[in-house]
Coordinates of C-alpha atoms in Angstrom, one line a residue:
X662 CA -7.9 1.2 17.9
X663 CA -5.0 -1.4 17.1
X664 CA -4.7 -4.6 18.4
X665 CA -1.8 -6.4 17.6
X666 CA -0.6 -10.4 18.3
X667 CA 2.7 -12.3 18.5
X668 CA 1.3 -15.7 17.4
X669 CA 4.7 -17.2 16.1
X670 CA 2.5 -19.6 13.7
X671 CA 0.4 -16.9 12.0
X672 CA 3.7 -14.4 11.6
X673 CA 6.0 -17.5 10.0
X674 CA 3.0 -17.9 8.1
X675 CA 2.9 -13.9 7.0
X676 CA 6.3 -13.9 6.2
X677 CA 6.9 -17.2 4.2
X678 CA 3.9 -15.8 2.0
X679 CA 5.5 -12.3 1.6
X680 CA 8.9 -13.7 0.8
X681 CA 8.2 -14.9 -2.6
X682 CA 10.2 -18.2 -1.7
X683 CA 13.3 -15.9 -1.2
X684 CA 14.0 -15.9 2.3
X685 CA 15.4 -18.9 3.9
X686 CA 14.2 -21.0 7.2
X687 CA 16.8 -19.1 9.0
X688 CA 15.6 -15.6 7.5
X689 CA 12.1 -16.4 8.4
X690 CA 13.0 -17.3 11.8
X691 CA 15.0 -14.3 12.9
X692 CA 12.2 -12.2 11.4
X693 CA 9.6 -13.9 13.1
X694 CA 11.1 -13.0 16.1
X695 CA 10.9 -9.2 15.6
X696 CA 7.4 -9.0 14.1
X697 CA 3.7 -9.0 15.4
X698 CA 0.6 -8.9 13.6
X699 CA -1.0 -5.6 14.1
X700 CA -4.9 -5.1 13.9
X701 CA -5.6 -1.5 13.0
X702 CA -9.7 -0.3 12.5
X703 CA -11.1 1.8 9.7
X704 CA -10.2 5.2 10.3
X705 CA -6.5 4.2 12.4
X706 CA -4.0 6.0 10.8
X707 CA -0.5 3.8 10.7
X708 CA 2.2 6.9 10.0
X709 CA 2.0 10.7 9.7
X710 CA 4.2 12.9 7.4
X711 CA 7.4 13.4 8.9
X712 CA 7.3 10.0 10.8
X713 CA 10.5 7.7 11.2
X714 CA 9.5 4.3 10.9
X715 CA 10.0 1.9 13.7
X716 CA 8.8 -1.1 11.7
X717 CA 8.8 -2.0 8.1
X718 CA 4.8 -2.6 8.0
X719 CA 3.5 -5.3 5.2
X720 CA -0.2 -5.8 4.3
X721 CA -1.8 -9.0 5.6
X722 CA -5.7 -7.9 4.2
X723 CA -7.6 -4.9 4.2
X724 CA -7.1 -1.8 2.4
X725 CA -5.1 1.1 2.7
X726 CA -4.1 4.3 1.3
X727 CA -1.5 7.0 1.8
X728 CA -2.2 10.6 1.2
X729 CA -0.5 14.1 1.4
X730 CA -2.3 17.8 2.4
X731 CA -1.8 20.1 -1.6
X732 CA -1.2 23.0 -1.5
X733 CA -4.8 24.4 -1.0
X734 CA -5.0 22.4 2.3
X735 CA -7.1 19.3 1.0
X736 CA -6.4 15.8 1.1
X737 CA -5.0 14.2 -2.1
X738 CA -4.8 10.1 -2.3
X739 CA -0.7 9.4 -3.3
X740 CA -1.3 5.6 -3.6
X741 CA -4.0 2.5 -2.3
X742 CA -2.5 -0.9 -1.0
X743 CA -5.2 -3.5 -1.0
X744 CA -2.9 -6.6 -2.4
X745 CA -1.6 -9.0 0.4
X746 CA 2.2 -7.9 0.7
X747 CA 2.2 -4.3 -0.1
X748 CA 4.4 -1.9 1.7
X749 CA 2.7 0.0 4.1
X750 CA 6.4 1.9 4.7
X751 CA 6.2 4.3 2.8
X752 CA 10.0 5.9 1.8
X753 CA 12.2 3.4 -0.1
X754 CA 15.0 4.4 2.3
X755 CA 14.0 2.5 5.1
X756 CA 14.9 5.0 7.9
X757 CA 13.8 8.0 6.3
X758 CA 11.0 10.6 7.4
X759 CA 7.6 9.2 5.6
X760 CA 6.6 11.5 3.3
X761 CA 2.7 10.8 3.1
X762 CA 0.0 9.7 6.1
X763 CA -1.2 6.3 6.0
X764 CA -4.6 5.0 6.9
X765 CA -6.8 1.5 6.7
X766 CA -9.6 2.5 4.6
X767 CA -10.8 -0.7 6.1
X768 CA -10.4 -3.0 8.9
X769 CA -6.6 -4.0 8.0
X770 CA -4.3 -6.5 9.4
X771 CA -0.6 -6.0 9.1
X772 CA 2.8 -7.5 9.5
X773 CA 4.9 -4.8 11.8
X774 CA 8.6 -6.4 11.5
X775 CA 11.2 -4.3 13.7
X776 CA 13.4 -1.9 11.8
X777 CA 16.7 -2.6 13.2
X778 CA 15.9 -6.6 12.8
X779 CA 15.9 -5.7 9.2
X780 CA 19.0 -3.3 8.7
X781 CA 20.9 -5.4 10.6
X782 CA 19.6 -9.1 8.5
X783 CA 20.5 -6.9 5.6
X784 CA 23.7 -7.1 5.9
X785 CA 24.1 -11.0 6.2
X786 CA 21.1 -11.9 3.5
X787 CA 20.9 -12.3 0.2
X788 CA 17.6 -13.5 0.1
X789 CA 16.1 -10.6 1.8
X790 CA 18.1 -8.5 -0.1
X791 CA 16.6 -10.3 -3.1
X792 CA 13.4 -9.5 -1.6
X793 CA 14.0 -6.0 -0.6
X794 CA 14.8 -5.0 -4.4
X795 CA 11.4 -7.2 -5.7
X796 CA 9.6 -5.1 -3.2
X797 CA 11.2 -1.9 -4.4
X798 CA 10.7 -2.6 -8.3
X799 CA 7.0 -3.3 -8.0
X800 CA 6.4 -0.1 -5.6
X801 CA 9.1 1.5 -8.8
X802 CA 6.3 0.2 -11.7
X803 CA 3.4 0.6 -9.2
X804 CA 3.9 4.7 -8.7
X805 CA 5.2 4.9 -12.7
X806 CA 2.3 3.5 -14.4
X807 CA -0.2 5.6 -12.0
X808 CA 1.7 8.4 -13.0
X809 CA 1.1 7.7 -16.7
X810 CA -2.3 6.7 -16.8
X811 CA -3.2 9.8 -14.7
X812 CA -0.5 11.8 -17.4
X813 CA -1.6 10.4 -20.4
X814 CA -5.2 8.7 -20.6
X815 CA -8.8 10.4 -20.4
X816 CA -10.7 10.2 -17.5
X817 CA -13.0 7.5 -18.4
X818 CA -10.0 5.7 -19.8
X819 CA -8.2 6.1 -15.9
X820 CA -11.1 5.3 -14.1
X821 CA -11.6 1.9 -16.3
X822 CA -8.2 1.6 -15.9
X823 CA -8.6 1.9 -11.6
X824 CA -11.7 -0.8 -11.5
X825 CA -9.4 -3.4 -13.9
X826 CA -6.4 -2.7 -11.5
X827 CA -7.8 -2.4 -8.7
X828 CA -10.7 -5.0 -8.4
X829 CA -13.6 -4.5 -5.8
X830 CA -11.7 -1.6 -4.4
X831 CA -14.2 0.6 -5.9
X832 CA -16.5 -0.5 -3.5
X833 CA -14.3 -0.1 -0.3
X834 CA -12.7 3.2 -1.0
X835 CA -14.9 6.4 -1.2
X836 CA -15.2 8.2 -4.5
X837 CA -13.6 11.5 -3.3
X838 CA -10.5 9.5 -2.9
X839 CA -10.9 7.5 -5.9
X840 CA -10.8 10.6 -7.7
X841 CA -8.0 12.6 -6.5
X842 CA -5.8 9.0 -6.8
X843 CA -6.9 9.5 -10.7
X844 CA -6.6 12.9 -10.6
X845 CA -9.9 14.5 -11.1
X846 CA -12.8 15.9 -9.0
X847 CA -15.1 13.8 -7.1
X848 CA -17.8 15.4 -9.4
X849 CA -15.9 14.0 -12.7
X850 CA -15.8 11.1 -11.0
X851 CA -19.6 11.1 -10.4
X852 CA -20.5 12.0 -14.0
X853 CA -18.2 9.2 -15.3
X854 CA -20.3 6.4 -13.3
X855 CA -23.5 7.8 -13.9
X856 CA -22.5 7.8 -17.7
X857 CA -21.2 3.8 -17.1
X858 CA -24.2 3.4 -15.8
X859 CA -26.4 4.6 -18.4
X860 CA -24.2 2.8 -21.1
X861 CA -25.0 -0.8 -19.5
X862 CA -28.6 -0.4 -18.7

C-alpha cells in the first residue's frame, strides 16, 4: 500500500538535494508545489508496461528495480535504482508509454512531481533543463556500462563488478534478480558465491 505526504518542508528539501545546485529558489518553489512524497511497501509496484506517466517519480531511499516479461514468459531485471535521485520514470521521453514494470524491492520513499508542472517549467528553465540532460546522461552511462559488463566480462568478473557498484544491494535484492540483471541463471549465480565463499574462508 502507498502512502504519500505533501509536507512542503521535506519536498523543498527532496528537490534542493536532487537538483545538483541547478535549479533556482523560484524552480524549487513551483515544483514543490506539484510534488508529494509518496511511500510505496515492498512488493507495490509504481508503473506497468505500457503506462503513461502522470508524474516524473525520483528516489528519496529504498530500492527499486524495473523489469520486463522475455520472450519465454519470465521476469528479467532491466535496471536497480537504489541511489537517492534515480529516475524511477522510466522512458527518457517524458510522456511516453513505459516500457518496463517498476517495483520497490524495499520499502521506498519517492518524490512524485506532476508531469505537466514539468513540461510546462521546461520551457521557461534553464536550470531544470540543465538538470533534465544531467539526469538523462547518467541514466545514458548507467544502461551503457551494464550493457558492457554483461557483453564483455565473465560472470565472476560481473558479479564483482555488481557488489562494487552496487553496495549492500546484494543483500536487499534476491539472487534470482541479481542474476538475470547480470545476465546469467540464478544457479550461476549461486555457484559463483559459494565459490567466493570458499576463496575467503
Amino acid at each position: 500500500m502507498s502512502e504519500s505526504t505533501t509536507g512542503r518542508e521535506s519536498i523543498e528539501k527532496a528537490i534542493r538535494a536532487i537538483g545538483s545546485g541547478l535549479l533556482s529558489d523560484e524552480d524549487v518553489a513551483a515544483l514543490a508545489a506539484a510534488s508529494r512524497i509518496q511511500h510505496f511497501g515492498k512488493g507495490d509496484q509504481l508503473v506497468s508496461v505500457g503506462e503513461v506517466p502522470t508524474a516524473v517519480t525520483l528516489l528519496i531511499s529504498g530500492v527499486a528495480r524495473g523489469y520486463y516479461i522475455d520472450a519465454a514468459g519470465k521476469d528479467a531485471t532491466d535496471c536497480i535504482a537504489w541511489r537517492p535521485g534515480e529516475v524511477l520514470t522510466p522512458a527518457a521521453g517524458l510522456q511516453t508509454p513505459s516500457p518496463v514494470f517498476f517495483e520497490a524491492v524495499s520499502a521506498i520513499d519517492v518524490l512524485m512531481i506532476d508531469m505537466k508542472c514539468i513540461i510546462d517549467l521546461l520551457e521557461t528553465s534553464l536550470g531544470l533543463n540543465r538538470l533534465y540532460n544531467l539526469l538523462l546522461l547518467r541514466s545514458w552511462d548507467y544502461h551503457w556500462a551494464i550493457k558492457r559488463v554483461v557483453s564483455q566480462c565473465k560472470a565472476k568478473d560481473r558479479y564483482l563488478w555488481f557488489l562494487k557498484e552496487f553496495p549492500g544491494v546484494v543483500d536487499i535484492v534476491p539472487g534470482r534478480h541479481i542474476a538475470t540483471f547480470l545476465g546469467m541463471t540464478p544457479v550461476t549465480l549461486s555457484r559463483l558465491r559459494s565459490a567466493l565463499r570458499a576463496e575467503e574462508d
